[in-house]
PDB file of C-alpha atoms in Angstrom:
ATOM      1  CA  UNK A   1      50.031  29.525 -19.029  1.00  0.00           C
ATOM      2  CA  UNK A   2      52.032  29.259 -15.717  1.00  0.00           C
ATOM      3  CA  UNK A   3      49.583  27.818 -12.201  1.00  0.00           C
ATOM      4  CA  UNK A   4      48.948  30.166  -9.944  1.00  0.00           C
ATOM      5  CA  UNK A   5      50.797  30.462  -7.232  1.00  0.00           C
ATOM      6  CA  UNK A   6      48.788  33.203  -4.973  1.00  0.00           C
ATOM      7  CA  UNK A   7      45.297  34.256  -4.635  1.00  0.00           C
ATOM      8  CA  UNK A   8      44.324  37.302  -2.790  1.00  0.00           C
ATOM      9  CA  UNK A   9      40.437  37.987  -0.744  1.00  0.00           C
ATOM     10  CA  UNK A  10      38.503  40.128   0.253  1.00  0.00           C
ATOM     11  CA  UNK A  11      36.417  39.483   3.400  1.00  0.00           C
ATOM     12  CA  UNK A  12      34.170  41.465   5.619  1.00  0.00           C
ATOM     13  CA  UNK A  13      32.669  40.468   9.231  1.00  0.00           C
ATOM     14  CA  UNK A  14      28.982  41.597   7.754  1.00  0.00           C
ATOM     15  CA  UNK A  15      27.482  41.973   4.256  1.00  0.00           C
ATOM     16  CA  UNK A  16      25.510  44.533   5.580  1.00  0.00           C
ATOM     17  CA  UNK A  17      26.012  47.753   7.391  1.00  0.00           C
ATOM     18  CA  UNK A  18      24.916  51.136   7.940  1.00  0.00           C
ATOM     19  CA  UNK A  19      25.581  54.580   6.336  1.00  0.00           C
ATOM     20  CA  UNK A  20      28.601  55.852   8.143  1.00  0.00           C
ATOM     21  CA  UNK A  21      29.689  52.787   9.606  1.00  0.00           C
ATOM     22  CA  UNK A  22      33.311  51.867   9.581  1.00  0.00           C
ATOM     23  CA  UNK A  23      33.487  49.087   7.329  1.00  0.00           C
ATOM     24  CA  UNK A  24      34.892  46.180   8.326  1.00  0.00           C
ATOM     25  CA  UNK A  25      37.164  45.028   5.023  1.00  0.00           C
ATOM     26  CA  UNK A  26      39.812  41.737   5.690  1.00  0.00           C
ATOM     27  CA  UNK A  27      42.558  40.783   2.889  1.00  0.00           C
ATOM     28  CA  UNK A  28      44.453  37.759   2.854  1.00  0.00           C
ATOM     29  CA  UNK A  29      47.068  36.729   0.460  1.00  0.00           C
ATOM     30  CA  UNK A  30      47.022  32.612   0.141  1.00  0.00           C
ATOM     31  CA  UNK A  31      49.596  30.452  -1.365  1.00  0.00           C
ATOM     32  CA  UNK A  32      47.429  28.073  -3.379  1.00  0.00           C
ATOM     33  CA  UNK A  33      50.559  25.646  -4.834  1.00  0.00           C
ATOM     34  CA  UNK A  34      51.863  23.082  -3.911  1.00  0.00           C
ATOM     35  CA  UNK A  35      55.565  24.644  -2.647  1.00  0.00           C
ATOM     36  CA  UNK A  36      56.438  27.524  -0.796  1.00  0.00           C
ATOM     37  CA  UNK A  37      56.379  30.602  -2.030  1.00  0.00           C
ATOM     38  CA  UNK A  38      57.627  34.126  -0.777  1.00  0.00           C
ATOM     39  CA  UNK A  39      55.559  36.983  -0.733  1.00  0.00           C
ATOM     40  CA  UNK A  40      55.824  40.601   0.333  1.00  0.00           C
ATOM     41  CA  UNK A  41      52.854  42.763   2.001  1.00  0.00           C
ATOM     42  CA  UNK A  42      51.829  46.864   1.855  1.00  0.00           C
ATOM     43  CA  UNK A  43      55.163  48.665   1.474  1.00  0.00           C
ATOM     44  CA  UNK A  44      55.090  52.446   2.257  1.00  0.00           C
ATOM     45  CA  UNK A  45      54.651  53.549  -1.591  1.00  0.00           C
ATOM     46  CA  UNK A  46      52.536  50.319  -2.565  1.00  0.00           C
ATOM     47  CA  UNK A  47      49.090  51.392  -2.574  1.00  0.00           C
ATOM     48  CA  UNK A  48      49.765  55.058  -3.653  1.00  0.00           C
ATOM     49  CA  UNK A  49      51.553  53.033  -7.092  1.00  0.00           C
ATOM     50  CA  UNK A  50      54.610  54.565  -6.613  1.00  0.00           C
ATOM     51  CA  UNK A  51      56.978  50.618  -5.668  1.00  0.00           C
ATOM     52  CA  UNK A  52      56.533  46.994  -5.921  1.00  0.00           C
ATOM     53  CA  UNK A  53      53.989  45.445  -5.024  1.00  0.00           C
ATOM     54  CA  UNK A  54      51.503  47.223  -5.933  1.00  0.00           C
ATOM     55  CA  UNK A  55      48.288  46.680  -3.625  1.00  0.00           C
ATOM     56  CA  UNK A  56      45.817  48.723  -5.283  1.00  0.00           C
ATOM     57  CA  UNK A  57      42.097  49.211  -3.826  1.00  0.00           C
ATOM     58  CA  UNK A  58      39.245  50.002  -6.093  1.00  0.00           C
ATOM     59  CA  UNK A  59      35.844  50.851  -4.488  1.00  0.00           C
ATOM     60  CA  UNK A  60      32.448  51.728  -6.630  1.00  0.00           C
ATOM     61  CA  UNK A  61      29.032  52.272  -4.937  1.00  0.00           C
ATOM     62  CA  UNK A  62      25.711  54.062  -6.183  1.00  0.00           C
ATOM     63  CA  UNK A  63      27.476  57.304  -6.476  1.00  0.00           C
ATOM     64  CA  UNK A  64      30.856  58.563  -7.422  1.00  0.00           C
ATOM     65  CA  UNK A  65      33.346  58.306  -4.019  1.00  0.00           C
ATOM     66  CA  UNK A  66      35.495  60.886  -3.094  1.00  0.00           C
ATOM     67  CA  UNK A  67      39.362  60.956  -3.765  1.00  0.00           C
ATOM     68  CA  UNK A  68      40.742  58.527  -0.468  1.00  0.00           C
ATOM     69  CA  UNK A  69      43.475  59.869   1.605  1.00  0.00           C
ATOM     70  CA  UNK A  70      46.399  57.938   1.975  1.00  0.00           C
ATOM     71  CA  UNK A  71      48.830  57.303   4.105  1.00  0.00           C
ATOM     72  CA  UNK A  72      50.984  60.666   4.616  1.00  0.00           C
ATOM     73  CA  UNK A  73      54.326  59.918   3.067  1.00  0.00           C
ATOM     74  CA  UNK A  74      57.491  62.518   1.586  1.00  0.00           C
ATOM     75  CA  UNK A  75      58.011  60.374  -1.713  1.00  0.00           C
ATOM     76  CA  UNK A  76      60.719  58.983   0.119  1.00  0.00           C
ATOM     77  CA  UNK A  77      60.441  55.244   1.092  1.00  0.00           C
ATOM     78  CA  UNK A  78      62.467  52.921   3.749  1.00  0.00           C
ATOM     79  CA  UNK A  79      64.752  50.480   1.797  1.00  0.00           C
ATOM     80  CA  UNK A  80      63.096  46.924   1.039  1.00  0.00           C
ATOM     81  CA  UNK A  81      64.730  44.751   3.812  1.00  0.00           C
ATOM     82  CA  UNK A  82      65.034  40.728   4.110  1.00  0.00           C
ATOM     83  CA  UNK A  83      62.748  40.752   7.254  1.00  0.00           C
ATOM     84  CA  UNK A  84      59.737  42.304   4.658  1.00  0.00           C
ATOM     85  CA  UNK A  85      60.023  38.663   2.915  1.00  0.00           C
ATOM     86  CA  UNK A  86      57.637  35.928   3.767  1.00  0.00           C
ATOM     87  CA  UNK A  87      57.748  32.559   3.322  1.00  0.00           C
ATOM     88  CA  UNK A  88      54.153  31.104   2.860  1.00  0.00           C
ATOM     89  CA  UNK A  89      53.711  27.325   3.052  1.00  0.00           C
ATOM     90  CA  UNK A  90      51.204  25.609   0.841  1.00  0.00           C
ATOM     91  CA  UNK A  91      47.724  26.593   1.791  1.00  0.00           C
ATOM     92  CA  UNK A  92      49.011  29.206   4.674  1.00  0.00           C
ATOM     93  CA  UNK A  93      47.970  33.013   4.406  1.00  0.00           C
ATOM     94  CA  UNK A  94      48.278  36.032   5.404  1.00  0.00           C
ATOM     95  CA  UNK A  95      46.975  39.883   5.994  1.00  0.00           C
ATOM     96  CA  UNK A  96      49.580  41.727   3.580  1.00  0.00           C
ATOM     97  CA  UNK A  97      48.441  44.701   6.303  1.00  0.00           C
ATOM     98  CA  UNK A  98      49.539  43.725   9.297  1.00  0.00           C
ATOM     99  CA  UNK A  99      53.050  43.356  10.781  1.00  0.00           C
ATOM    100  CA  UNK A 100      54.778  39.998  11.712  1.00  0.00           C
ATOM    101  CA  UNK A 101      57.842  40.302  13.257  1.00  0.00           C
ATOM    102  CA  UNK A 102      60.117  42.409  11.991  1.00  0.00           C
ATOM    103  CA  UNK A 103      57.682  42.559   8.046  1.00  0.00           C
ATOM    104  CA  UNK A 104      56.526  45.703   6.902  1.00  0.00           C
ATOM    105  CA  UNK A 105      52.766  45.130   6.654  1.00  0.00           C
ATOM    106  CA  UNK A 106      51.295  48.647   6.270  1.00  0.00           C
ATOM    107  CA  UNK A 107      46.952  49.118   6.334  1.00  0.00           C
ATOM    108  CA  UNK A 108      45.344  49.758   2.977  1.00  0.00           C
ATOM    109  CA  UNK A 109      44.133  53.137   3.969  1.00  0.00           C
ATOM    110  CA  UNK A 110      41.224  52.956   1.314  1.00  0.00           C
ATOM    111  CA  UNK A 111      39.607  50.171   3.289  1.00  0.00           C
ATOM    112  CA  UNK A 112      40.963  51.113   6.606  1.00  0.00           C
ATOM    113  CA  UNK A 113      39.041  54.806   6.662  1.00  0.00           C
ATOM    114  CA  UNK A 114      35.976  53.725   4.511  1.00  0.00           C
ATOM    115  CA  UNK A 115      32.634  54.816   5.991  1.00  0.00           C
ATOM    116  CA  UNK A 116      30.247  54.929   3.155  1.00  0.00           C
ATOM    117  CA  UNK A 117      27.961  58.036   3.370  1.00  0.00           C
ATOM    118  CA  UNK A 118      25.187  56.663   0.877  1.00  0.00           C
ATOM    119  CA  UNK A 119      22.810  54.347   0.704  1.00  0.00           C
ATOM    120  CA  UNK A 120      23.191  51.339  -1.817  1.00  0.00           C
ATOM    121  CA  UNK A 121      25.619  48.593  -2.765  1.00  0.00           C
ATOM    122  CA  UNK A 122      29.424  49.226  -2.688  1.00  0.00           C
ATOM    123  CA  UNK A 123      31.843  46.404  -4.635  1.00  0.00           C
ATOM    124  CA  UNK A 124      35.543  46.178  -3.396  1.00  0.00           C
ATOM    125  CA  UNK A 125      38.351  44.775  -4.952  1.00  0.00           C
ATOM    126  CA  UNK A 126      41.839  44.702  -4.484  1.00  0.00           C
ATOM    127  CA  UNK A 127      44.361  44.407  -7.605  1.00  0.00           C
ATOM    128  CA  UNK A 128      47.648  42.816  -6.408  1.00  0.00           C
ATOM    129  CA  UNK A 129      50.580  43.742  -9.209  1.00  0.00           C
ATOM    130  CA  UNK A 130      54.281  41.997  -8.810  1.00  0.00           C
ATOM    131  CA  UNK A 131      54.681  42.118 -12.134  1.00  0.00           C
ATOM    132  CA  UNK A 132      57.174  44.377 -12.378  1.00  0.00           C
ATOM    133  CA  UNK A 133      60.460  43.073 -14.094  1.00  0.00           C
ATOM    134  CA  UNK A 134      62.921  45.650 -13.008  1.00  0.00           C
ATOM    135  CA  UNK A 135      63.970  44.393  -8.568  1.00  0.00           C
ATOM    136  CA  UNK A 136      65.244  47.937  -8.111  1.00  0.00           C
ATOM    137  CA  UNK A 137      61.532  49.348  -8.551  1.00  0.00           C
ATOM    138  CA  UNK A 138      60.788  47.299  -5.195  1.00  0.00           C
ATOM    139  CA  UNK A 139      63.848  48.391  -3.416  1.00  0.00           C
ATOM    140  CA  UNK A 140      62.683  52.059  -2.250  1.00  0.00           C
ATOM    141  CA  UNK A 141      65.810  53.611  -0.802  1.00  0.00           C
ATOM    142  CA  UNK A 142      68.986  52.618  -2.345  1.00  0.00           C
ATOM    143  CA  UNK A 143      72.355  52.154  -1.982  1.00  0.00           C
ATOM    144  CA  UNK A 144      72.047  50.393   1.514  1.00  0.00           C
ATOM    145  CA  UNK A 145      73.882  47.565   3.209  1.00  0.00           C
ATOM    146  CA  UNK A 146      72.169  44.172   2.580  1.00  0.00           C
ATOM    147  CA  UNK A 147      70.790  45.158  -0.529  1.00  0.00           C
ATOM    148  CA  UNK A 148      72.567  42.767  -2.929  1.00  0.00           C
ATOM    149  CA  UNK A 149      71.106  39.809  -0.677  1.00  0.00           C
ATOM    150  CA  UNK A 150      67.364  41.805  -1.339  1.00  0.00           C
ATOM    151  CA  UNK A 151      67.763  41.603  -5.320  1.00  0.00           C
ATOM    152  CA  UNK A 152      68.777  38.148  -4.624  1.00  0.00           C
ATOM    153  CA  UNK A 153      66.017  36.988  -2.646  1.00  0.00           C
ATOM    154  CA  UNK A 154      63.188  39.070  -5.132  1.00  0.00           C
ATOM    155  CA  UNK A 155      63.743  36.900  -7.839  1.00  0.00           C
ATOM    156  CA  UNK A 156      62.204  34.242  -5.574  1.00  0.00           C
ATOM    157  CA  UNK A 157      58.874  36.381  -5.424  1.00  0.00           C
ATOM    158  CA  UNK A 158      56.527  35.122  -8.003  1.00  0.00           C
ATOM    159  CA  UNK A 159      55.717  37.633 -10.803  1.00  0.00           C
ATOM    160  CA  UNK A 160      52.141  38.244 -11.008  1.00  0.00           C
ATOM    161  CA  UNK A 161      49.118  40.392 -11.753  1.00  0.00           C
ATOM    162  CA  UNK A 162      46.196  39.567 -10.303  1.00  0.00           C
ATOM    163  CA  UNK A 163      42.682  40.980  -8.436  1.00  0.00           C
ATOM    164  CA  UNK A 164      40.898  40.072  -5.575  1.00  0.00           C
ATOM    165  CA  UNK A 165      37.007  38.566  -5.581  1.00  0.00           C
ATOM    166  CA  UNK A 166      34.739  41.095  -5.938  1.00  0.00           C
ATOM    167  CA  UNK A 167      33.363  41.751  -2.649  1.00  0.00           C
ATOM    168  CA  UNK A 168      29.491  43.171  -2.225  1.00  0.00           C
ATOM    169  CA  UNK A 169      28.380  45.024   0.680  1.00  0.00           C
ATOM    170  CA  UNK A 170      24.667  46.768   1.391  1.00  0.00           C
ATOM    171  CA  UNK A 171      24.863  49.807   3.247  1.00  0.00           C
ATOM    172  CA  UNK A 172      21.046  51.175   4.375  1.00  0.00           C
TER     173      UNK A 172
END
């Protein structure tokens, strides 16, 4: 069985909080080898299912939640581009959610809008999927200049399927 090369966390700046607070919900992809390794955060299209990779929230509480919005998109997404690639160091991590530079690095609108409306304990989890064996399922848009140097570079992301701690909040 190959080493892991990438964990992914959950964190929160409270365990607990109030009914109808904004929750506070932090996510950091780590490389946990011993080489660098390239990674990719949210893509337009990666939390909805629809490209690679696949950052997929999961939230259960006391009682059933409703369906979560996502971001407003056509179907269509912008093309994967070599500036979306990140090079993590052994031990360094980051917020697959956030923009650096010129990366892509789009909120997980499941955690970014949730304000629990019960009472009771919520678990959150994130499943991280790059799994996917086919490059042009990453790609989005195709067709575009550069792209031949993006399949190149994706066969440097590690393959993987993985999901977050579980992470337990109280809401009263």
């Amino acid at each position: 069985m190959p080493v892991p090369q990438l964990s992914i966390t959950l964190s929160s700046t409270s365990e607990s909080w109030r009914v109808g607070d904004l929750i506070q919900v932090g996510v950091e992809v780590r490389n946990i080898s011993k080489a660098p390794v390239w990674a990719i955060g949210v893509l337009d299209g990666s939390e909805s299912g629809f490209r690679y990779p696949h950052y997929l929230p999961l939230i259960t509480g006391p009682k059933p939640l409703p369906a979560t919005e996502e971001a407003p998109w056509c179907g269509n997404v912008a093309p994967l581009l070599l500036s979306d690639f990140r090079q993590l160091l052994p031990g360094e991590g980051f917020d697959p959610g956030k923009p650096a530079g010129d990366a892509v690095g789009l909120p997980l609108v499941a955690f970014q809008n949730f304000r629990p409306a019960t009472p009771g304990h919520y678990q959150l989890s994130v499943i991280y999927d790059s799994s996917c064996e086919s490059d042009r399922e990453w790609l989005g848009m195709t067709g575009y200049p550069g792209e031949d140097r993006v399949l190149q570079q994706l066969t440097l992301v590690p393959r993987l399927l993985m999901r977050s701690n579980l992470l337990t909040l109280k809401v009263t």
